[in-house]
Each structure stands twice: as structure tokens, then as C-alpha cells.
């Protein structure tokens, strides 16, 4: 069973990995503890060292330890060396460009590796774009799901969103500005134009903006302008019973075979269609397999299961 240690200062002489939340826009949101650790850590691993130095300049601190880059392109190679630093007694401070490391940012691999090695991992809490957007959205915040960035490819994005159509928790997404309009249009197709939502951009910055409207209106709004800045999309969860389309057996089988034709295995296709439409998976599998055999009349091929 994992156990958490007390405050970092109370574990003298022991190496540790410290995950540090950085401002998501306004440097004034930096915590006192972040300033202290930037000035004292033995190693500062930063997603972008140039941004780190700009942040330090804004905060009036100078890293005393070694500064190195740690981003999605080198984290696999650099993780073992950082684990060794912690194992040797060093304090390694991990920062990303904004917000908490490992939340849609580098960090997970290093945390996992340190935990597996029995090393101390702690955090400096702070700004979070996902939680800030959720709080500002005006949508229910008692239960929510953070979905990160939707897939970039249109087909994968549409499939991922359709799988969330019946999710009753509020959904929080990150998105790049140049894909925001296309993602909102895909959300309209998956969730319906009337689903309440909020587009939050440039949070905590000078031009912060929160646009609250049904998805259809948000999609039109984004399609009529150049969306700029860091974007969070918050979408209300489905109402009870929403997102479950009742189909007869022939229609369900057709949906399954369509997914199989696109390359999905029969079992997975049946499982997903049954989940989405409230069908009995075993019965649907038998019907789909029979339909598959019939379509291959005389071929003697077994269904891909």
C-alpha cells in the first residue's frame, strides 16, 4: 500500500520528486512554495526551459540547481536518470508550461517510475485550467470527467465523442484554438445542438473570455471567427435516459457489421453497440455472427471474434 509522507521540509536528507503546479496565465498565481522550490531544488526538469526562465524572471527567483528539459519527446530517455537523481538524495522539481505536471502534460512516466522504486513523490498544488474552466462554466461540478484533448483525426474524434454521448457527468476538454470550431461541430453531432456548454479561453489572462451557450450556438460562434488562445470546453452531462437510442435487432446488427467493416473485431463491436443502446451483448453477438455467416454464404469463414 502506498503511503504519503509529510511536508517536504520534514524529510531532511531524503531525495524526492516534487510536482509543481505553475500559473496557467497570470504569474501572480504562483504560490510561495513554488518560488521557494524553484530557488532551492537540486534539479529543475521543465517542459520548456525558455518558458521556465521567463517565469523565474517574472517571479524574481533564480534556479540554484541544474535546469534541464523534460518533454514528450525526451521523457522516456530522461526518466531513468531523474529517478537516479531522486534515489541519490536529490530534490527534483518537475514543472510544465502551465498547470499540474502529468495532467495532459509530461510527468506520468516519472511519477510512476519513482513510485515503483519506492521513492518519495509529493506535489505543490496550484492553478489548474481544467478546474478553473469547470468552476467558471456554470455547469454542474459535483461530478465531472476530464477528457483532455480529443483525438485530432476527424474519424477518431467523432467516435470518441459518440462514446461519451450518454455520459451523465460534466465533461471537460482541452483543445487547440485552430481545431476548436471542428471539435464543437463534432460535439453537436455527438451530443446534440441543445446540450449546454461553455467555451473558456485565455483563463487568468488579460483577455479571458467565457462563452456559455448550447453547443449549436457555440459551434456557430467559433465558426464565425478566429479562436485564439488556450481553450477549455466544458459540456454538460447527458440527462437521464438521453443518448440511448432504442433500435430493433436488425438495426443493431447493422451497426455492429458497419463497425466490423471498418476494422473492429466482432466482440468489441458488439460490446460497444450493446452498451450504447442497452442491448444484451450475448444475444446481439449471436445475431451478428449469424448475419455475418449469411453474408458469406458458402465461403465457410468464421466470424472474427
mmCIF file of C-alpha atoms in Angstrom:
data_model
loop_
_atom_site.group_PDB
_atom_site.id
_atom_site.type_symbol
_atom_site.label_atom_id
_atom_site.label_comp_id
_atom_site.label_asym_id
_atom_site.label_seq_id
_atom_site.Cartn_x
_atom_site.Cartn_y
_atom_site.Cartn_z
ATOM 1 C CA UNK A 1 0.000 0.000 0.000
ATOM 2 C CA UNK A 2 1.360 3.422 -0.978
ATOM 3 C CA UNK A 3 1.808 5.903 1.839
ATOM 4 C CA UNK A 4 2.331 9.656 1.637
ATOM 5 C CA UNK A 5 4.998 11.416 3.631
ATOM 6 C CA UNK A 6 4.531 14.697 5.451
ATOM 7 C CA UNK A 7 5.741 18.096 4.251
ATOM 8 C CA UNK A 8 8.884 18.082 2.130
ATOM 9 C CA UNK A 9 10.817 20.073 4.728
ATOM 10 C CA UNK A 10 10.179 17.346 7.313
ATOM 11 C CA UNK A 11 12.020 14.658 5.344
ATOM 12 C CA UNK A 12 15.554 16.003 5.614
ATOM 13 C CA UNK A 13 18.239 14.276 3.592
ATOM 14 C CA UNK A 14 15.827 12.151 1.582
ATOM 15 C CA UNK A 15 15.519 12.528 -2.187
ATOM 16 C CA UNK A 16 12.146 13.420 -3.574
ATOM 17 C CA UNK A 17 10.279 14.238 -6.760
ATOM 18 C CA UNK A 18 8.185 17.386 -6.426
ATOM 19 C CA UNK A 19 5.393 18.048 -8.945
ATOM 20 C CA UNK A 20 4.891 21.795 -9.101
ATOM 21 C CA UNK A 21 1.787 23.467 -10.493
ATOM 22 C CA UNK A 22 2.687 26.608 -12.442
ATOM 23 C CA UNK A 23 0.432 29.563 -13.376
ATOM 24 C CA UNK A 24 -1.893 28.937 -16.317
ATOM 25 C CA UNK A 25 -1.600 32.549 -17.427
ATOM 26 C CA UNK A 26 -1.092 35.095 -14.683
ATOM 27 C CA UNK A 27 2.329 34.812 -12.960
ATOM 28 C CA UNK A 28 0.758 36.318 -9.850
ATOM 29 C CA UNK A 29 -0.957 32.976 -9.242
ATOM 30 C CA UNK A 30 2.380 31.325 -8.421
ATOM 31 C CA UNK A 31 2.500 30.029 -4.861
ATOM 32 C CA UNK A 32 5.116 30.953 -2.286
ATOM 33 C CA UNK A 33 6.127 27.301 -2.152
ATOM 34 C CA UNK A 34 6.741 27.255 -5.913
ATOM 35 C CA UNK A 35 9.075 30.236 -5.572
ATOM 36 C CA UNK A 36 10.923 28.571 -2.700
ATOM 37 C CA UNK A 37 11.368 25.290 -4.531
ATOM 38 C CA UNK A 38 12.499 26.930 -7.769
ATOM 39 C CA UNK A 39 15.259 28.613 -5.801
ATOM 40 C CA UNK A 40 16.287 25.532 -3.821
ATOM 41 C CA UNK A 41 15.760 22.360 -5.908
ATOM 42 C CA UNK A 42 18.826 20.386 -6.948
ATOM 43 C CA UNK A 43 17.341 19.727 -10.394
ATOM 44 C CA UNK A 44 14.529 21.535 -12.197
ATOM 45 C CA UNK A 45 13.054 19.471 -15.036
ATOM 46 C CA UNK A 46 10.996 21.760 -17.269
ATOM 47 C CA UNK A 47 8.761 21.083 -20.254
ATOM 48 C CA UNK A 48 10.202 24.209 -21.899
ATOM 49 C CA UNK A 49 13.319 25.710 -20.336
ATOM 50 C CA UNK A 50 12.762 29.060 -22.040
ATOM 51 C CA UNK A 51 9.311 29.384 -20.502
ATOM 52 C CA UNK A 52 10.747 28.352 -17.167
ATOM 53 C CA UNK A 53 13.334 31.148 -17.281
ATOM 54 C CA UNK A 54 10.626 33.667 -18.233
ATOM 55 C CA UNK A 55 8.532 32.513 -15.281
ATOM 56 C CA UNK A 56 11.505 32.757 -12.938
ATOM 57 C CA UNK A 57 12.229 36.277 -14.179
ATOM 58 C CA UNK A 58 8.597 37.270 -13.569
ATOM 59 C CA UNK A 59 8.776 35.815 -10.057
ATOM 60 C CA UNK A 60 12.156 37.292 -9.258
ATOM 61 C CA UNK A 61 13.800 33.948 -8.494
ATOM 62 C CA UNK A 62 16.796 32.148 -9.981
ATOM 63 C CA UNK A 63 17.103 28.338 -10.010
ATOM 64 C CA UNK A 64 20.097 27.321 -7.917
ATOM 65 C CA UNK A 65 20.161 23.784 -9.293
ATOM 66 C CA UNK A 66 20.648 22.266 -12.702
ATOM 67 C CA UNK A 67 17.912 23.038 -15.258
ATOM 68 C CA UNK A 68 17.110 20.506 -17.974
ATOM 69 C CA UNK A 69 14.320 19.902 -20.457
ATOM 70 C CA UNK A 70 11.746 17.175 -19.876
ATOM 71 C CA UNK A 71 9.048 16.983 -22.551
ATOM 72 C CA UNK A 72 7.062 14.462 -24.564
ATOM 73 C CA UNK A 73 9.932 13.841 -26.973
ATOM 74 C CA UNK A 74 12.615 13.015 -24.390
ATOM 75 C CA UNK A 75 10.773 11.914 -21.237
ATOM 76 C CA UNK A 76 11.255 8.198 -21.955
ATOM 77 C CA UNK A 77 15.020 8.668 -22.302
ATOM 78 C CA UNK A 78 15.405 11.093 -19.404
ATOM 79 C CA UNK A 79 13.196 9.376 -16.821
ATOM 80 C CA UNK A 80 15.777 6.787 -15.614
ATOM 81 C CA UNK A 81 18.410 9.481 -14.957
ATOM 82 C CA UNK A 82 15.933 11.582 -12.968
ATOM 83 C CA UNK A 83 14.904 8.557 -10.930
ATOM 84 C CA UNK A 84 18.580 8.028 -10.130
ATOM 85 C CA UNK A 85 18.860 11.676 -9.026
ATOM 86 C CA UNK A 86 15.992 11.183 -6.583
ATOM 87 C CA UNK A 87 17.388 7.836 -5.416
ATOM 88 C CA UNK A 88 20.711 9.573 -4.734
ATOM 89 C CA UNK A 89 19.090 12.102 -2.405
ATOM 90 C CA UNK A 90 18.369 14.991 -4.794
ATOM 91 C CA UNK A 91 15.214 17.079 -4.883
ATOM 92 C CA UNK A 92 13.913 17.054 -8.460
ATOM 93 C CA UNK A 93 11.312 19.719 -9.221
ATOM 94 C CA UNK A 94 9.115 18.954 -12.235
ATOM 95 C CA UNK A 95 7.303 21.841 -13.941
ATOM 96 C CA UNK A 96 5.363 22.084 -17.172
ATOM 97 C CA UNK A 97 4.350 25.089 -19.247
ATOM 98 C CA UNK A 98 1.151 25.603 -17.264
ATOM 99 C CA UNK A 99 -0.815 23.797 -14.582
ATOM 100 C CA UNK A 100 -0.033 20.489 -12.884
ATOM 101 C CA UNK A 101 2.505 18.073 -14.404
ATOM 102 C CA UNK A 102 1.074 14.761 -15.688
ATOM 103 C CA UNK A 103 -2.373 16.278 -16.391
ATOM 104 C CA UNK A 104 -2.258 16.313 -20.222
ATOM 105 C CA UNK A 105 1.438 17.163 -19.750
ATOM 106 C CA UNK A 106 4.669 15.217 -19.165
ATOM 107 C CA UNK A 107 5.043 13.704 -15.717
ATOM 108 C CA UNK A 108 3.144 10.423 -15.535
ATOM 109 C CA UNK A 109 6.143 8.269 -16.513
ATOM 110 C CA UNK A 110 8.398 9.909 -13.940
ATOM 111 C CA UNK A 111 5.841 9.656 -11.138
ATOM 112 C CA UNK A 112 5.200 6.008 -11.971
ATOM 113 C CA UNK A 113 8.902 5.185 -12.106
ATOM 114 C CA UNK A 114 9.627 6.899 -8.776
ATOM 115 C CA UNK A 115 6.663 5.219 -7.122
ATOM 116 C CA UNK A 116 7.758 1.822 -8.442
ATOM 117 C CA UNK A 117 11.222 2.479 -6.982
ATOM 118 C CA UNK A 118 9.736 3.324 -3.581
ATOM 119 C CA UNK A 119 10.877 6.956 -3.788
ATOM 120 C CA UNK A 120 9.090 9.935 -2.288
ATOM 121 C CA UNK A 121 6.778 11.862 -4.611
ATOM 122 C CA UNK A 122 4.981 14.989 -3.432
ATOM 123 C CA UNK A 123 3.291 17.987 -5.021
ATOM 124 C CA UNK A 124 2.934 21.742 -4.805
ATOM 125 C CA UNK A 125 -0.778 22.282 -5.591
ATOM 126 C CA UNK A 126 -1.788 25.266 -7.625
ATOM 127 C CA UNK A 127 -3.505 26.509 -10.781
ATOM 128 C CA UNK A 128 -5.470 24.089 -12.944
ATOM 129 C CA UNK A 129 -7.032 25.077 -16.265
ATOM 130 C CA UNK A 130 -9.494 22.168 -16.130
ATOM 131 C CA UNK A 131 -10.799 23.009 -12.650
ATOM 132 C CA UNK A 132 -10.862 26.753 -13.359
ATOM 133 C CA UNK A 133 -12.924 26.209 -16.511
ATOM 134 C CA UNK A 134 -15.275 23.824 -14.699
ATOM 135 C CA UNK A 135 -15.860 26.347 -11.926
ATOM 136 C CA UNK A 136 -16.485 29.203 -14.376
ATOM 137 C CA UNK A 137 -18.722 27.218 -16.729
ATOM 138 C CA UNK A 138 -21.832 27.426 -14.578
ATOM 139 C CA UNK A 139 -22.423 23.715 -15.229
ATOM 140 C CA UNK A 140 -22.776 21.027 -12.528
ATOM 141 C CA UNK A 141 -19.414 20.468 -10.864
ATOM 142 C CA UNK A 142 -20.257 17.806 -8.269
ATOM 143 C CA UNK A 143 -19.367 15.014 -10.727
ATOM 144 C CA UNK A 144 -17.195 15.542 -13.774
ATOM 145 C CA UNK A 145 -14.842 13.732 -16.144
ATOM 146 C CA UNK A 146 -11.666 15.247 -17.550
ATOM 147 C CA UNK A 147 -11.183 14.033 -21.125
ATOM 148 C CA UNK A 148 -8.072 16.006 -22.092
ATOM 149 C CA UNK A 149 -7.557 16.679 -25.807
ATOM 150 C CA UNK A 150 -9.990 14.947 -28.203
ATOM 151 C CA UNK A 151 -8.334 12.890 -30.976
ATOM 152 C CA UNK A 152 -7.007 15.049 -33.815
ATOM 153 C CA UNK A 153 -8.203 12.875 -36.700
ATOM 154 C CA UNK A 154 -11.882 13.566 -37.544
ATOM 155 C CA UNK A 155 -12.995 9.919 -37.603
ATOM 156 C CA UNK A 156 -11.343 9.075 -34.294
ATOM 157 C CA UNK A 157 -12.656 12.286 -32.731
ATOM 158 C CA UNK A 158 -16.244 11.547 -33.808
ATOM 159 C CA UNK A 159 -16.044 8.006 -32.464
ATOM 160 C CA UNK A 160 -14.595 9.153 -29.134
ATOM 161 C CA UNK A 161 -17.305 11.782 -28.706
ATOM 162 C CA UNK A 162 -20.121 9.402 -29.641
ATOM 163 C CA UNK A 163 -18.866 7.022 -26.943
ATOM 164 C CA UNK A 164 -19.418 9.851 -24.429
ATOM 165 C CA UNK A 165 -22.938 10.716 -25.610
ATOM 166 C CA UNK A 166 -24.665 9.018 -22.666
ATOM 167 C CA UNK A 167 -22.126 10.162 -20.029
ATOM 168 C CA UNK A 168 -24.041 11.954 -17.269
ATOM 169 C CA UNK A 169 -21.066 13.689 -15.677
ATOM 170 C CA UNK A 170 -19.978 17.139 -16.838
ATOM 171 C CA UNK A 171 -17.186 16.755 -19.414
ATOM 172 C CA UNK A 172 -14.061 18.913 -19.543
ATOM 173 C CA UNK A 173 -11.848 19.018 -22.645
ATOM 174 C CA UNK A 174 -8.720 20.856 -23.720
ATOM 175 C CA UNK A 175 -8.481 21.921 -27.362
ATOM 176 C CA UNK A 176 -6.141 23.899 -29.577
ATOM 177 C CA UNK A 177 -7.654 27.115 -30.982
ATOM 178 C CA UNK A 178 -7.390 26.087 -34.637
ATOM 179 C CA UNK A 179 -9.340 22.855 -34.022
ATOM 180 C CA UNK A 180 -11.987 24.346 -31.717
ATOM 181 C CA UNK A 181 -14.617 25.001 -34.409
ATOM 182 C CA UNK A 182 -14.303 21.492 -35.858
ATOM 183 C CA UNK A 183 -14.475 19.896 -32.411
ATOM 184 C CA UNK A 184 -17.575 21.872 -31.476
ATOM 185 C CA UNK A 185 -19.240 20.786 -34.731
ATOM 186 C CA UNK A 186 -18.390 17.169 -33.893
ATOM 187 C CA UNK A 187 -19.826 17.669 -30.394
ATOM 188 C CA UNK A 188 -23.076 18.919 -31.906
ATOM 189 C CA UNK A 189 -23.283 15.725 -33.970
ATOM 190 C CA UNK A 190 -22.491 13.528 -30.963
ATOM 191 C CA UNK A 191 -24.316 15.312 -28.125
ATOM 192 C CA UNK A 192 -26.963 17.389 -29.887
ATOM 193 C CA UNK A 193 -27.153 21.133 -30.543
ATOM 194 C CA UNK A 194 -29.120 21.844 -27.372
ATOM 195 C CA UNK A 195 -26.574 20.414 -24.892
ATOM 196 C CA UNK A 196 -25.423 23.238 -22.531
ATOM 197 C CA UNK A 197 -21.713 24.038 -22.741
ATOM 198 C CA UNK A 198 -19.092 26.688 -22.134
ATOM 199 C CA UNK A 199 -16.009 27.733 -24.065
ATOM 200 C CA UNK A 200 -13.325 29.136 -21.775
ATOM 201 C CA UNK A 201 -10.228 30.711 -23.267
ATOM 202 C CA UNK A 202 -7.191 32.622 -22.027
ATOM 203 C CA UNK A 203 -8.070 31.845 -18.414
ATOM 204 C CA UNK A 204 -6.496 34.238 -15.862
ATOM 205 C CA UNK A 205 -5.014 36.322 -18.692
ATOM 206 C CA UNK A 206 -5.878 39.847 -19.826
ATOM 207 C CA UNK A 207 -8.335 38.693 -22.497
ATOM 208 C CA UNK A 208 -10.019 35.936 -20.502
ATOM 209 C CA UNK A 209 -13.361 35.010 -22.034
ATOM 210 C CA UNK A 210 -16.086 32.545 -21.062
ATOM 211 C CA UNK A 211 -18.884 31.950 -23.574
ATOM 212 C CA UNK A 212 -21.806 29.959 -22.161
ATOM 213 C CA UNK A 213 -24.344 28.661 -24.686
ATOM 214 C CA UNK A 214 -25.844 25.477 -26.140
ATOM 215 C CA UNK A 215 -23.383 23.556 -28.302
ATOM 216 C CA UNK A 216 -25.109 24.589 -31.528
ATOM 217 C CA UNK A 217 -24.663 28.258 -30.723
ATOM 218 C CA UNK A 218 -21.067 27.753 -29.612
ATOM 219 C CA UNK A 219 -20.282 25.932 -32.866
ATOM 220 C CA UNK A 220 -21.682 28.831 -34.895
ATOM 221 C CA UNK A 221 -19.827 31.348 -32.717
ATOM 222 C CA UNK A 222 -16.499 29.557 -33.204
ATOM 223 C CA UNK A 223 -17.099 29.097 -36.927
ATOM 224 C CA UNK A 224 -17.528 32.827 -37.468
ATOM 225 C CA UNK A 225 -14.201 33.985 -36.013
ATOM 226 C CA UNK A 226 -10.611 33.031 -35.423
ATOM 227 C CA UNK A 227 -10.499 31.465 -31.983
ATOM 228 C CA UNK A 228 -7.290 32.394 -30.180
ATOM 229 C CA UNK A 229 -5.507 31.380 -27.007
ATOM 230 C CA UNK A 230 -5.649 28.333 -24.755
ATOM 231 C CA UNK A 231 -9.120 26.754 -24.894
ATOM 232 C CA UNK A 232 -11.115 24.613 -22.451
ATOM 233 C CA UNK A 233 -14.503 23.225 -23.468
ATOM 234 C CA UNK A 234 -16.948 22.236 -20.719
ATOM 235 C CA UNK A 235 -20.027 20.250 -21.735
ATOM 236 C CA UNK A 236 -22.999 19.308 -19.569
ATOM 237 C CA UNK A 237 -23.594 15.621 -18.996
ATOM 238 C CA UNK A 238 -26.461 13.789 -20.640
ATOM 239 C CA UNK A 239 -29.818 13.887 -18.929
ATOM 240 C CA UNK A 240 -31.115 10.599 -17.547
ATOM 241 C CA UNK A 241 -32.101 8.351 -20.421
ATOM 242 C CA UNK A 242 -30.530 10.654 -23.010
ATOM 243 C CA UNK A 243 -28.094 9.283 -25.527
ATOM 244 C CA UNK A 244 -29.684 5.804 -25.528
ATOM 245 C CA UNK A 245 -31.279 5.252 -28.923
ATOM 246 C CA UNK A 246 -33.592 2.246 -28.979
ATOM 247 C CA UNK A 247 -33.123 0.150 -32.134
ATOM 248 C CA UNK A 248 -34.616 -3.132 -33.285
ATOM 249 C CA UNK A 249 -32.391 -6.175 -33.746
ATOM 250 C CA UNK A 250 -31.834 -5.659 -37.470
ATOM 251 C CA UNK A 251 -30.682 -2.087 -36.889
ATOM 252 C CA UNK A 252 -28.394 -3.158 -34.044
ATOM 253 C CA UNK A 253 -26.847 -5.875 -36.201
ATOM 254 C CA UNK A 254 -26.325 -3.359 -38.999
ATOM 255 C CA UNK A 255 -24.474 -1.049 -36.604
ATOM 256 C CA UNK A 256 -22.264 -3.933 -35.482
ATOM 257 C CA UNK A 257 -21.421 -5.046 -39.011
ATOM 258 C CA UNK A 258 -20.670 -1.463 -40.006
ATOM 259 C CA UNK A 259 -18.047 -1.260 -37.242
ATOM 260 C CA UNK A 260 -16.637 -4.666 -38.200
ATOM 261 C CA UNK A 261 -16.373 -3.476 -41.790
ATOM 262 C CA UNK A 262 -14.322 -0.538 -40.544
ATOM 263 C CA UNK A 263 -11.809 -2.942 -38.970
ATOM 264 C CA UNK A 264 -13.176 -3.537 -35.469
ATOM 265 C CA UNK A 265 -13.307 -7.067 -34.058
ATOM 266 C CA UNK A 266 -16.787 -8.548 -33.752
ATOM 267 C CA UNK A 267 -16.665 -8.913 -29.957
ATOM 268 C CA UNK A 268 -15.576 -5.323 -29.434
ATOM 269 C CA UNK A 269 -18.158 -4.023 -31.916
ATOM 270 C CA UNK A 270 -20.933 -5.972 -30.183
ATOM 271 C CA UNK A 271 -19.809 -4.819 -26.747
ATOM 272 C CA UNK A 272 -19.845 -1.145 -27.744
ATOM 273 C CA UNK A 273 -23.161 -1.224 -29.650
ATOM 274 C CA UNK A 274 -24.819 -3.163 -26.824
ATOM 275 C CA UNK A 275 -23.520 -0.703 -24.226
ATOM 276 C CA UNK A 276 -24.646 2.307 -26.219
ATOM 277 C CA UNK A 277 -28.152 1.015 -26.992
ATOM 278 C CA UNK A 278 -28.957 -1.068 -23.933
ATOM 279 C CA UNK A 279 -28.960 -4.414 -25.758
ATOM 280 C CA UNK A 280 -27.977 -7.841 -24.415
ATOM 281 C CA UNK A 281 -24.454 -8.450 -25.710
ATOM 282 C CA UNK A 282 -24.687 -12.247 -25.935
ATOM 283 C CA UNK A 283 -27.912 -12.147 -27.971
ATOM 284 C CA UNK A 284 -26.553 -9.397 -30.213
ATOM 285 C CA UNK A 285 -23.338 -11.353 -30.810
ATOM 286 C CA UNK A 286 -25.294 -14.428 -31.901
ATOM 287 C CA UNK A 287 -27.461 -12.373 -34.259
ATOM 288 C CA UNK A 288 -24.486 -10.517 -35.743
ATOM 289 C CA UNK A 289 -22.490 -13.723 -36.196
ATOM 290 C CA UNK A 290 -25.466 -15.326 -37.956
ATOM 291 C CA UNK A 291 -25.818 -12.308 -40.231
ATOM 292 C CA UNK A 292 -22.091 -12.437 -40.962
ATOM 293 C CA UNK A 293 -22.307 -16.118 -41.895
ATOM 294 C CA UNK A 294 -25.280 -15.460 -44.118
ATOM 295 C CA UNK A 295 -23.446 -12.681 -45.949
ATOM 296 C CA UNK A 296 -20.571 -15.069 -46.589
ATOM 297 C CA UNK A 297 -22.856 -17.771 -47.877
ATOM 298 C CA UNK A 298 -20.776 -20.728 -48.982
ATOM 299 C CA UNK A 299 -17.462 -19.081 -48.027
ATOM 300 C CA UNK A 300 -17.071 -21.102 -44.826
ATOM 301 C CA UNK A 301 -15.302 -18.247 -42.992
ATOM 302 C CA UNK A 302 -15.808 -17.966 -39.261
ATOM 303 C CA UNK A 303 -16.686 -14.594 -37.756
ATOM 304 C CA UNK A 304 -13.809 -12.530 -36.466
ATOM 305 C CA UNK A 305 -14.338 -12.712 -32.727
#
